[in-house]
Short mmCIF file of C-alpha atoms in Angstrom, two decimals:
data_model
loop_
_atom_site.label_atom_id
_atom_site.label_comp_id
_atom_site.label_asym_id
_atom_site.label_seq_id
_atom_site.Cartn_x
_atom_site.Cartn_y
_atom_site.Cartn_z
CA UNK C 554 57.87 96.26 165.60
CA UNK C 555 56.68 93.83 168.09
CA UNK C 556 58.91 90.81 168.15
CA UNK C 557 56.01 88.50 168.49
CA UNK C 558 55.11 89.58 164.90
CA UNK C 559 58.18 87.94 163.56
CA UNK C 560 57.22 85.65 160.63
CA UNK C 561 58.26 82.12 161.03
CA UNK C 562 57.75 78.78 159.23
CA UNK C 563 56.53 76.14 161.61
CA UNK C 564 55.90 73.15 159.43
CA UNK C 565 56.69 71.56 156.08
CA UNK C 566 55.50 68.67 153.97
CA UNK C 567 56.73 67.15 150.86
CA UNK C 568 56.07 64.07 148.68
CA UNK C 569 57.23 62.39 145.52
CA UNK C 570 55.23 59.61 143.94
CA UNK C 571 56.69 57.28 141.23
CA UNK C 572 53.79 54.82 140.80
CA UNK C 573 52.05 56.80 138.06
CA UNK C 574 48.60 56.27 139.64
CA UNK C 575 45.94 58.29 137.74
CA UNK C 576 43.45 57.90 140.42
CA UNK C 577 45.49 60.12 142.64
CA UNK C 578 44.19 63.67 141.93
CA UNK C 579 46.11 66.90 142.42
CA UNK C 580 43.63 67.53 145.36
CA UNK C 581 44.71 64.29 146.97
CA UNK C 582 48.16 65.07 146.61
CA UNK C 583 47.85 68.56 148.11
CA UNK C 584 46.09 67.07 151.01
CA UNK C 585 48.90 64.84 151.77
CA UNK C 586 51.63 67.53 151.96
CA UNK C 587 49.22 69.90 153.70
CA UNK C 588 48.60 67.43 156.40
CA UNK C 589 52.29 66.88 156.92
CA UNK C 590 52.95 70.64 157.11
CA UNK C 591 50.25 70.81 159.92
CA UNK C 592 51.45 68.08 162.12
CA UNK C 593 53.63 70.31 164.38
CA UNK C 594 50.62 72.32 165.55
CA UNK C 595 47.89 69.71 165.54
CA UNK C 596 44.18 70.74 165.66
CA UNK C 597 44.89 74.19 167.12
CA UNK C 598 47.07 75.09 164.19
CA UNK C 599 44.45 73.91 161.62
CA UNK C 600 41.88 76.15 163.33
CA UNK C 601 44.20 78.99 163.08
CA UNK C 602 44.71 78.81 159.40
CA UNK C 603 43.04 81.73 157.88
CA UNK C 604 44.59 81.86 154.47
CA UNK C 605 45.29 79.13 152.08
CA UNK C 606 47.46 79.64 149.00
CA UNK C 607 47.64 77.46 146.03
CA UNK C 608 50.80 77.74 143.77
CA UNK C 609 49.21 77.62 140.25
CA UNK C 610 49.47 74.40 137.96
CA UNK C 611 51.88 74.74 135.15
CA UNK C 612 49.23 73.24 132.91
CA UNK C 613 46.94 76.24 133.66
CA UNK C 614 49.04 78.03 131.04
CA UNK C 615 47.74 75.66 128.23
CA UNK C 616 44.03 75.99 127.82
CA UNK C 617 43.45 72.40 126.61
CA UNK C 618 45.41 70.90 129.52
CA UNK C 619 43.91 73.32 132.02
CA UNK C 620 40.55 71.46 131.51
CA UNK C 621 41.90 68.58 133.52
CA UNK C 622 43.00 70.66 136.55
CA UNK C 623 40.91 71.62 139.55
CA UNK C 624 39.99 75.40 139.54
CA UNK C 625 40.22 75.84 143.37
CA UNK C 626 41.97 72.95 144.93
CA UNK C 627 42.78 74.75 148.14
CA UNK C 628 39.09 75.06 149.13
CA UNK C 629 38.46 71.16 148.61
CA UNK C 630 41.66 70.47 150.66
CA UNK C 631 40.32 72.92 153.28
CA UNK C 632 36.97 71.04 153.37
CA UNK C 633 38.73 67.83 153.82
CA UNK C 634 40.94 69.13 156.66
CA UNK C 635 38.38 71.10 158.48
CA UNK C 636 40.04 74.43 157.58
CA UNK C 637 37.91 77.54 157.01
CA UNK C 638 40.14 79.85 155.05
CA UNK C 639 40.21 82.63 152.41
CA UNK C 640 41.69 81.10 149.22
CA UNK C 641 44.44 82.75 147.11
CA UNK C 642 46.49 81.81 144.09
CA UNK C 643 48.94 83.59 141.56
CA UNK C 644 49.44 83.57 137.85
CA UNK C 645 52.71 82.04 136.67
CA UNK C 646 56.52 81.93 137.32
CA UNK C 647 59.00 79.84 139.32
CA UNK C 648 59.53 82.92 141.53
CA UNK C 649 55.96 82.41 143.02
CA UNK C 650 56.67 80.19 146.01
CA UNK C 651 59.32 82.55 147.40
CA UNK C 652 57.39 85.53 146.41
CA UNK C 653 54.20 84.17 148.06
CA UNK C 654 56.19 83.50 151.31
CA UNK C 655 57.41 87.13 151.18
CA UNK C 656 53.92 88.47 150.51
CA UNK C 657 52.22 86.56 153.16
CA UNK C 658 54.91 86.99 155.68
CA UNK C 659 54.26 90.73 155.37
CA UNK C 660 50.49 90.21 155.77
CA UNK C 661 51.19 88.28 159.05
CA UNK C 662 53.42 91.12 160.30
CA UNK C 663 50.82 93.64 159.60
CA UNK C 664 48.20 91.65 161.38
CA UNK C 665 46.11 90.80 158.42
CA UNK C 666 46.44 86.99 158.94
CA UNK C 667 47.21 84.70 161.82
CA UNK C 668 48.60 81.62 159.89
CA UNK C 669 48.89 80.81 156.33
CA UNK C 670 49.26 77.41 154.42
CA UNK C 671 51.01 77.52 151.12
CA UNK C 672 50.85 74.40 148.88
CA UNK C 673 51.56 73.31 145.31
CA UNK C 674 51.51 70.20 143.37
CA UNK C 675 52.36 68.83 139.91
CA UNK C 676 51.52 65.42 138.53
CA UNK C 677 52.76 65.89 135.08
CA UNK C 678 54.51 62.52 134.90
CA UNK C 679 51.25 60.71 135.50
CA UNK C 680 49.36 63.14 133.34
CA UNK C 681 51.64 62.73 130.40
CA UNK C 682 51.97 58.90 130.90
CA UNK C 683 48.14 58.57 130.55
CA UNK C 684 47.94 60.76 127.39
CA UNK C 685 50.90 58.99 125.75
CA UNK C 686 49.35 55.52 126.55
CA UNK C 687 46.24 56.50 124.70
CA UNK C 688 44.12 56.54 127.84
CA UNK C 689 43.40 60.21 127.39
CA UNK C 690 43.63 63.02 130.15
CA UNK C 691 42.89 61.71 133.57
CA UNK C 692 39.45 62.32 134.94
CA UNK C 693 40.66 64.43 137.96
CA UNK C 694 37.92 66.07 140.04
CA UNK C 695 37.31 69.74 139.29
CA UNK C 696 37.61 70.86 143.01
CA UNK C 697 35.42 73.40 144.83
CA UNK C 698 33.97 76.20 142.76
CA UNK C 699 34.27 78.99 145.62
CA UNK C 700 35.93 82.30 144.91
CA UNK C 701 39.78 82.47 144.72
CA UNK C 702 41.83 85.59 144.61
CA UNK C 703 44.68 85.95 142.27
CA UNK C 704 47.27 88.19 143.84
CA UNK C 705 49.72 88.51 140.93
CA UNK C 706 49.04 89.63 137.36
CA UNK C 707 51.99 88.89 134.97
CA UNK C 708 51.85 90.49 131.43
CA UNK C 709 53.03 88.69 128.33
CA UNK C 710 56.65 87.83 128.84
CA UNK C 711 57.73 87.68 125.19
CA UNK C 712 57.21 90.00 122.20
CA UNK C 713 55.59 88.68 118.88
CA UNK C 714 59.16 88.70 117.28
CA UNK C 715 60.71 86.75 120.18
CA UNK C 716 57.86 84.20 119.82
CA UNK C 717 58.34 83.93 116.07
CA UNK C 718 61.81 82.95 116.69
CA UNK C 719 61.20 80.34 119.41
CA UNK C 720 62.13 82.43 122.47
CA UNK C 721 59.06 81.55 124.28
CA UNK C 722 60.58 78.25 124.86
CA UNK C 723 62.86 78.20 127.94
CA UNK C 724 65.02 75.48 126.37
CA UNK C 725 65.96 78.03 123.53
CA UNK C 726 66.24 81.21 125.77
CA UNK C 727 68.55 79.87 128.53
CA UNK C 728 71.27 78.50 126.16
CA UNK C 729 71.49 82.03 124.76
CA UNK C 730 72.34 83.24 128.30
CA UNK C 731 75.06 80.57 128.41
CA UNK C 732 76.59 81.77 125.20
CA UNK C 733 76.88 85.32 126.63
CA UNK C 734 78.35 83.99 129.84
CA UNK C 735 81.01 81.94 127.98
CA UNK C 736 81.93 85.07 125.94
CA UNK C 737 81.88 87.49 128.92
CA UNK C 738 84.24 85.03 130.92
CA UNK C 739 86.46 84.33 127.98
CA UNK C 740 86.06 80.63 128.20
CA UNK C 741 87.04 77.99 125.58
CA UNK C 742 84.62 75.34 124.69
CA UNK C 743 86.60 72.83 126.81
CA UNK C 744 86.55 75.27 129.84
CA UNK C 745 82.93 75.82 129.59
CA UNK C 746 82.16 72.05 129.22
CA UNK C 747 84.24 71.36 132.42
CA UNK C 748 82.32 74.07 134.38
CA UNK C 749 78.95 72.77 133.13
CA UNK C 750 79.66 69.14 133.77
CA UNK C 751 81.03 69.85 137.30
CA UNK C 752 78.16 71.90 138.24
CA UNK C 753 75.42 69.24 137.36
CA UNK C 754 77.69 66.47 138.78
CA UNK C 755 77.91 68.29 142.08
CA UNK C 756 74.21 68.77 142.16
CA UNK C 757 73.79 65.05 141.29
CA UNK C 758 75.61 64.28 144.59
CA UNK C 759 72.96 66.10 146.67
CA UNK C 760 70.07 64.44 144.57
CA UNK C 761 71.52 61.05 145.11
CA UNK C 762 71.35 61.52 148.85
CA UNK C 763 67.86 62.94 148.72
CA UNK C 764 64.88 60.31 148.82
CA UNK C 765 62.55 62.70 147.42
CA UNK C 766 64.50 63.44 144.32
CA UNK C 767 63.12 62.30 140.93
CA UNK C 768 66.35 61.13 139.70
CA UNK C 769 69.07 59.82 142.17
CA UNK C 770 71.88 58.83 139.93
CA UNK C 771 75.23 60.18 140.96
CA UNK C 772 76.87 61.48 137.70
CA UNK C 773 80.41 62.35 136.76
CA UNK C 774 81.14 65.51 134.70
CA UNK C 775 81.96 63.18 131.85
CA UNK C 776 78.42 61.52 132.05
CA UNK C 777 76.78 64.89 132.15
CA UNK C 778 78.48 65.93 128.96
CA UNK C 779 78.17 62.69 127.01
CA UNK C 780 75.36 62.47 124.50
CA UNK C 781 75.11 58.71 124.89
CA UNK C 782 72.47 56.60 126.68
CA UNK C 783 69.53 59.19 125.80
CA UNK C 784 71.42 62.19 127.12
CA UNK C 785 71.00 63.90 123.65
CA UNK C 786 72.01 67.46 122.86
CA UNK C 787 68.89 69.71 123.31
CA UNK C 788 70.27 73.30 122.70
CA UNK C 789 74.04 73.85 122.53
CA UNK C 790 75.86 73.63 125.08
CA UNK C 791 73.07 71.82 127.11
CA UNK C 792 72.65 68.08 127.15
CA UNK C 793 69.25 66.71 128.29
CA UNK C 794 70.36 66.24 131.89
CA UNK C 795 71.22 70.12 132.02
CA UNK C 796 67.59 70.91 131.43
CA UNK C 797 64.90 70.99 134.07
CA UNK C 798 62.87 67.81 134.26
CA UNK C 799 59.19 68.85 134.37
CA UNK C 800 57.41 65.52 134.02
CA UNK C 801 57.40 64.66 137.82
CA UNK C 802 54.90 63.86 140.43
CA UNK C 803 55.70 65.99 143.36
CA UNK C 804 53.92 68.18 145.93
CA UNK C 805 55.07 70.42 148.77
CA UNK C 806 53.50 72.66 151.43
CA UNK C 807 54.45 74.85 154.26
CA UNK C 808 52.89 76.79 157.20
CA UNK C 809 53.67 80.36 157.94
CA UNK C 810 52.75 82.19 161.16
CA UNK C 811 54.11 84.56 163.68
CA UNK C 812 56.16 84.10 166.81
CA UNK C 813 53.32 85.23 168.97
CA UNK C 814 50.80 82.91 167.37
CA UNK C 815 53.31 79.98 167.66
CA UNK C 816 53.64 80.65 171.29
CA UNK C 817 49.87 80.79 171.90
CA UNK C 818 49.46 77.57 169.99
CA UNK C 819 52.13 75.85 171.95
CA UNK C 820 54.22 74.98 168.88
CA UNK C 821 57.82 73.70 169.87
CA UNK C 822 60.58 76.30 169.15
CA UNK C 823 62.46 73.36 167.59
CA UNK C 824 60.11 73.73 164.63
CA UNK C 825 60.51 77.48 164.25
CA UNK C 826 62.54 78.92 161.36
CA UNK C 827 62.59 82.69 160.98
CA UNK C 828 62.34 84.57 157.62
CA UNK C 829 65.19 87.04 158.27
CA UNK C 830 65.25 88.75 154.80
CA UNK C 831 63.03 88.95 151.80
CA UNK C 832 63.02 90.83 148.49
CA UNK C 833 61.86 90.68 144.97
CA UNK C 834 62.69 92.51 141.82
CA UNK C 835 62.44 91.92 137.97
CA UNK C 836 64.84 92.55 135.00
CA UNK C 837 64.00 94.14 131.84
CA UNK C 838 60.83 92.45 130.87
CA UNK C 839 61.76 91.20 127.40
CA UNK C 840 65.12 89.23 126.79
CA UNK C 841 65.76 91.30 123.63
CA UNK C 842 65.95 94.55 125.51
CA UNK C 843 68.60 93.54 127.76
CA UNK C 844 71.99 94.94 127.20
CA UNK C 845 73.99 92.33 129.13
CA UNK C 846 72.60 88.85 128.63
CA UNK C 847 75.11 87.30 131.11
CA UNK C 848 74.00 89.21 134.29
CA UNK C 849 70.85 89.97 136.34
CA UNK C 850 70.95 93.43 137.98
CA UNK C 851 67.46 92.67 139.66
CA UNK C 852 68.70 89.47 141.25
CA UNK C 853 71.89 91.03 142.53
CA UNK C 854 69.73 93.88 143.98
CA UNK C 855 67.14 91.55 145.50
CA UNK C 856 69.81 89.33 147.11
CA UNK C 857 71.72 92.40 148.49
CA UNK C 858 68.57 93.77 150.02
CA UNK C 859 67.47 90.40 151.59
CA UNK C 860 70.80 89.95 153.17
CA UNK C 861 70.73 93.58 154.42
CA UNK C 862 67.40 92.96 156.06
CA UNK C 863 68.83 89.68 157.49
CA UNK C 864 71.80 91.49 159.05
CA UNK C 865 73.96 88.69 157.59
CA UNK C 866 76.80 88.42 155.24
CA UNK C 867 77.36 85.69 152.60
CA UNK C 868 79.96 83.95 154.79
CA UNK C 869 77.29 83.51 157.67
CA UNK C 870 75.12 81.31 155.45
CA UNK C 871 75.43 77.51 155.62
CA UNK C 872 73.00 76.50 152.83
CA UNK C 873 71.99 77.83 149.38
CA UNK C 874 69.39 76.88 146.85
CA UNK C 875 69.91 78.80 143.70
CA UNK C 876 67.15 78.42 141.13
CA UNK C 877 68.41 75.84 138.66
CA UNK C 878 66.21 75.44 135.70
CA UNK C 879 69.22 75.57 133.54
CA UNK C 880 72.92 76.14 134.39
CA UNK C 881 72.99 79.66 133.11
CA UNK C 882 70.40 80.60 135.91
CA UNK C 883 72.74 79.07 138.58
CA UNK C 884 75.85 81.02 137.09
CA UNK C 885 73.94 84.19 136.91
CA UNK C 886 72.76 83.85 140.55
CA UNK C 887 76.33 83.02 141.73
CA UNK C 888 77.67 86.19 139.97
CA UNK C 889 74.85 88.17 141.57
CA UNK C 890 75.73 86.99 145.02
CA UNK C 891 79.48 87.05 144.59
CA UNK C 892 79.45 83.12 145.34
CA UNK C 893 82.04 80.75 143.70
CA UNK C 894 80.20 78.07 141.79
CA UNK C 895 82.63 75.52 143.44
CA UNK C 896 81.81 76.84 146.99
CA UNK C 897 82.08 73.77 149.39
CA UNK C 898 78.66 74.72 150.91
CA UNK C 899 77.17 73.66 147.62
CA UNK C 900 74.48 75.58 145.52
CA UNK C 901 71.39 73.42 146.11
CA UNK C 902 69.76 71.61 149.07
CA UNK C 903 67.42 69.49 146.85
CA UNK C 904 69.63 68.39 144.04
CA UNK C 905 68.44 70.91 141.44
CA UNK C 906 65.68 70.97 138.90
CA UNK C 907 67.26 68.66 136.36
CA UNK C 908 67.63 65.98 139.07
CA UNK C 909 65.38 66.51 141.97
CA UNK C 910 62.69 67.66 139.68
CA UNK C 911 61.32 70.80 138.19
CA UNK C 912 57.66 70.66 139.09
CA UNK C 913 56.41 73.71 137.22
CA UNK C 914 55.77 76.83 139.25
CA UNK C 915 56.37 75.03 142.41
CA UNK C 916 60.01 73.91 142.57
CA UNK C 917 61.05 76.53 145.00
CA UNK C 918 58.51 75.47 147.56
CA UNK C 919 60.34 72.27 147.74
CA UNK C 920 63.64 74.20 148.08
CA UNK C 921 62.12 76.22 150.99
CA UNK C 922 60.66 73.20 152.68
CA UNK C 923 63.99 71.41 152.41
CA UNK C 924 65.93 74.43 153.74
CA UNK C 925 63.61 74.57 156.64
CA UNK C 926 64.15 70.95 157.37
CA UNK C 927 67.92 71.20 157.24
CA UNK C 928 67.96 74.17 159.57
CA UNK C 929 65.60 72.33 161.94
CA UNK C 930 68.15 69.54 162.23
CA UNK C 931 70.54 71.74 163.88
CA UNK C 932 70.51 74.45 166.76
CA UNK C 933 71.62 77.24 164.47
CA UNK C 934 72.27 78.02 160.93
CA UNK C 935 71.03 80.03 158.12
CA UNK C 936 70.42 79.68 154.34
CA UNK C 937 69.35 81.62 151.15
CA UNK C 938 66.76 80.67 148.57
CA UNK C 939 66.57 82.34 145.24
CA UNK C 940 63.62 81.78 142.82
CA UNK C 941 63.40 82.81 139.29
CA UNK C 942 60.29 83.14 136.98
CA UNK C 943 60.18 83.72 133.18
CA UNK C 944 63.50 83.99 131.35
CA UNK C 945 65.81 85.25 134.08
CA UNK C 946 63.13 87.90 134.49
CA UNK C 947 61.28 87.82 137.87
CA UNK C 948 63.41 87.24 141.04
CA UNK C 949 62.52 86.57 144.69
CA UNK C 950 64.97 85.99 147.43
CA UNK C 951 64.53 84.79 151.03
CA UNK C 952 66.88 84.41 153.94
CA UNK C 953 66.15 81.80 156.61
CA UNK C 954 67.69 81.14 159.98
CA UNK C 955 67.07 79.27 163.21
CA UNK C 956 67.51 82.49 165.08
CA UNK C 957 65.95 85.92 164.97
CA UNK C 958 67.84 88.94 164.11
CA UNK C 959 68.51 91.72 166.64
CA UNK C 960 65.92 94.01 164.80
CA UNK C 961 62.68 92.02 164.13
CA UNK C 962 61.94 91.74 160.42
CA UNK C 963 59.61 94.23 158.95
CA UNK C 964 58.19 94.10 155.49
CA UNK C 965 59.58 96.49 152.95
CA UNK C 966 58.06 97.67 149.77
CA UNK C 967 59.92 96.61 146.59
CA UNK C 968 59.15 99.84 144.63
CA UNK C 969 62.38 101.58 145.47
CA UNK C 970 64.34 98.46 144.78
CA UNK C 971 62.57 98.12 141.38
CA UNK C 972 63.12 101.74 140.47
CA UNK C 973 66.91 101.40 140.89
CA UNK C 974 66.90 98.30 138.69
CA UNK C 975 64.69 100.15 136.00
CA UNK C 976 67.45 102.73 135.68
CA UNK C 977 69.67 100.04 133.90
CA UNK C 978 70.09 100.89 130.14
CA UNK C 979 68.19 98.81 127.58
CA UNK C 980 68.04 98.29 123.91
CA UNK C 981 65.25 98.89 121.35
CA UNK C 982 64.05 95.82 119.69
CA UNK C 983 63.77 95.79 115.86
CA UNK C 984 60.84 93.74 114.69
CA UNK C 985 62.45 93.16 111.40
CA UNK C 986 66.25 93.14 110.50
CA UNK C 987 68.10 93.98 107.27
CA UNK C 988 71.72 94.38 106.76
CA UNK C 989 74.81 93.70 109.13
CA UNK C 990 74.19 91.93 112.48
CA UNK C 991 76.83 91.66 115.26
CA UNK C 992 76.07 88.55 117.36
CA UNK C 993 75.38 88.99 121.01
CA UNK C 994 74.55 85.30 121.79
CA UNK C 995 73.80 82.20 119.95
CA UNK C 996 72.75 78.54 120.27
CA UNK C 997 71.93 75.59 118.04
CA UNK C 998 68.63 73.64 118.49
CA UNK C 999 68.78 69.96 117.99
CA UNK C 1000 66.08 67.39 117.18
CA UNK C 1001 66.65 63.68 117.45
CA UNK C 1002 68.30 63.54 114.08
CA UNK C 1003 70.92 66.15 114.81
CA UNK C 1004 71.40 70.07 114.49
CA UNK C 1005 68.26 71.62 113.42
CA UNK C 1006 68.60 75.40 113.43
CA UNK C 1007 70.55 78.29 114.93
CA UNK C 1008 69.04 80.87 117.10
CA UNK C 1009 70.79 84.14 117.82
CA UNK C 1010 70.43 87.72 119.39
CA UNK C 1011 72.41 90.50 117.75
CA UNK C 1012 72.69 94.19 117.11
CA UNK C 1013 72.04 95.99 113.91
CA UNK C 1014 74.15 98.92 112.61
CA UNK C 1015 71.81 101.48 114.36
CA UNK C 1016 72.31 99.67 117.74
CA UNK C 1017 68.88 98.07 117.79
CA UNK C 1018 68.58 94.48 119.17
CA UNK C 1019 67.47 91.82 116.39
CA UNK C 1020 66.31 88.20 117.00
CA UNK C 1021 67.12 85.87 114.18
CA UNK C 1022 67.38 82.17 113.16
CA UNK C 1023 69.46 80.31 110.52
CA UNK C 1024 69.21 77.05 108.83
CA UNK C 1025 72.48 77.78 106.81
CA UNK C 1026 74.64 74.73 107.27
CA UNK C 1027 77.92 76.67 107.31
CA UNK C 1028 76.61 79.09 109.81
CA UNK C 1029 75.23 76.33 112.21
CA UNK C 1030 78.53 74.64 111.91
CA UNK C 1031 80.33 77.89 112.99
CA UNK C 1032 77.97 78.20 115.97
CA UNK C 1033 78.88 74.66 116.94
CA UNK C 1034 82.52 74.83 116.84
CA UNK C 1035 83.44 78.44 118.09
CA UNK C 1036 82.30 81.38 120.19
CA UNK C 1037 80.72 83.61 117.42
CA UNK C 1038 79.72 86.39 119.87
CA UNK C 1039 81.06 89.62 118.36
CA UNK C 1040 81.26 88.27 114.77
CA UNK C 1041 79.34 89.94 111.99
CA UNK C 1042 76.95 88.47 109.51
CA UNK C 1043 74.09 89.53 107.32
CA UNK C 1044 70.35 89.38 108.36
CA UNK C 1045 67.31 89.49 106.03
CA UNK C 1046 63.54 89.52 106.89
CA UNK C 1047 61.10 87.17 105.29
CA UNK C 1048 57.51 86.17 106.19
CA UNK C 1049 57.91 87.64 109.77
CA UNK C 1050 61.14 85.79 110.48
CA UNK C 1051 64.84 87.29 110.50
CA UNK C 1052 67.29 84.90 108.81
CA UNK C 1053 70.95 85.19 109.47
CA UNK C 1054 74.16 83.70 107.82
CA UNK C 1055 77.68 84.56 107.68
#
């Protein structure tokens, strides 16, 4: 491959707003970060942009909220900035920013595009503030109505049974992974708490030093674990600060082009960061079908492939940003990479999604932009970004470096990678359960008054997986005080719901 076709990032832009100004529209916010990302190339770079990609708003998944969001914000931003480009978007998932970088890097290498602007924004803090104040939904402009191509199509990510038991809520699903991780590692409650508290406390040190972070409080492990001062338990063992904070006002953008185009535009090499490796894969689509709830074969495969393409080993990386919607996502990523959670290089460059902010589908665009900025501060260096969509389902990985590899990066299809992952064994899901159930993972959902219900995944006598809930006080108490994975209880089915108790 021609070395001039190497994909590089040549500009980034990020912004965080704390003023709750409802007159600032998503289009306004996107324009701000797009302008920042274009600064390194000036007018010539603006003229070279032939594709603009809008990371979809998280509120587009809720029909009533989607009414307030612009349909095609990229076209309006392009009109304001004097950019005439084809407009693209995607559907849903935190994996999207990295997957979009991978996809459009491949298009650049193949010659389909010259320069690509990728941008995303969430103004959920302002939106929710207006609704809660009684002012109603902000009157944000609709944006241009021109055509926009959606390049991904994600089917439903939960079954009807999973939905009936609350597993459409990430705050319920990810603590189940944590339960499985604890059991697989043989941890006591105290050992698990120490690991979780330390993980978030270390991330808070990064957030405290990041002026763009939504929360900049430096936390101790004890503060992370304490349920005082509003840090209530959400689902065991996660306190509020362990959950991604979605109500933020944040935007990010970056510009992708090729080495040859950057040379032609006269963009200073000090602003070049190479995409050295890129891969994507997904695990078994439904949580209930996965044999092991403490691991991600797809993430392990994607990370290994991205590093192989980059011609780099883990020890050659200076920076990491592992998707951090909940601690279990970080822990699974560490296992997939073979990385110690206490690695002195750290696991985030932003501060993580519970502290920096978790702006819907767009968090990893901030991670990539921050990674690029860090790399540009030195003359060398490399880093890895992992992005996760769904329920530890869809994974995209990128490896970035200030220097090119000896073999210019070429796009690889992910079909072979996905076929290898698809060979992993899986479980059949039982819609209704009756009889003995052996627990595979469990959590307790809290409301402001205290423990509300238990949620669990288990296996019936015939080996099928079953989702269940419990409001039995003794069973909930057991879930709260011990690791119940491997224990057996009774499940029965009533009115579309499976109920469990010891």
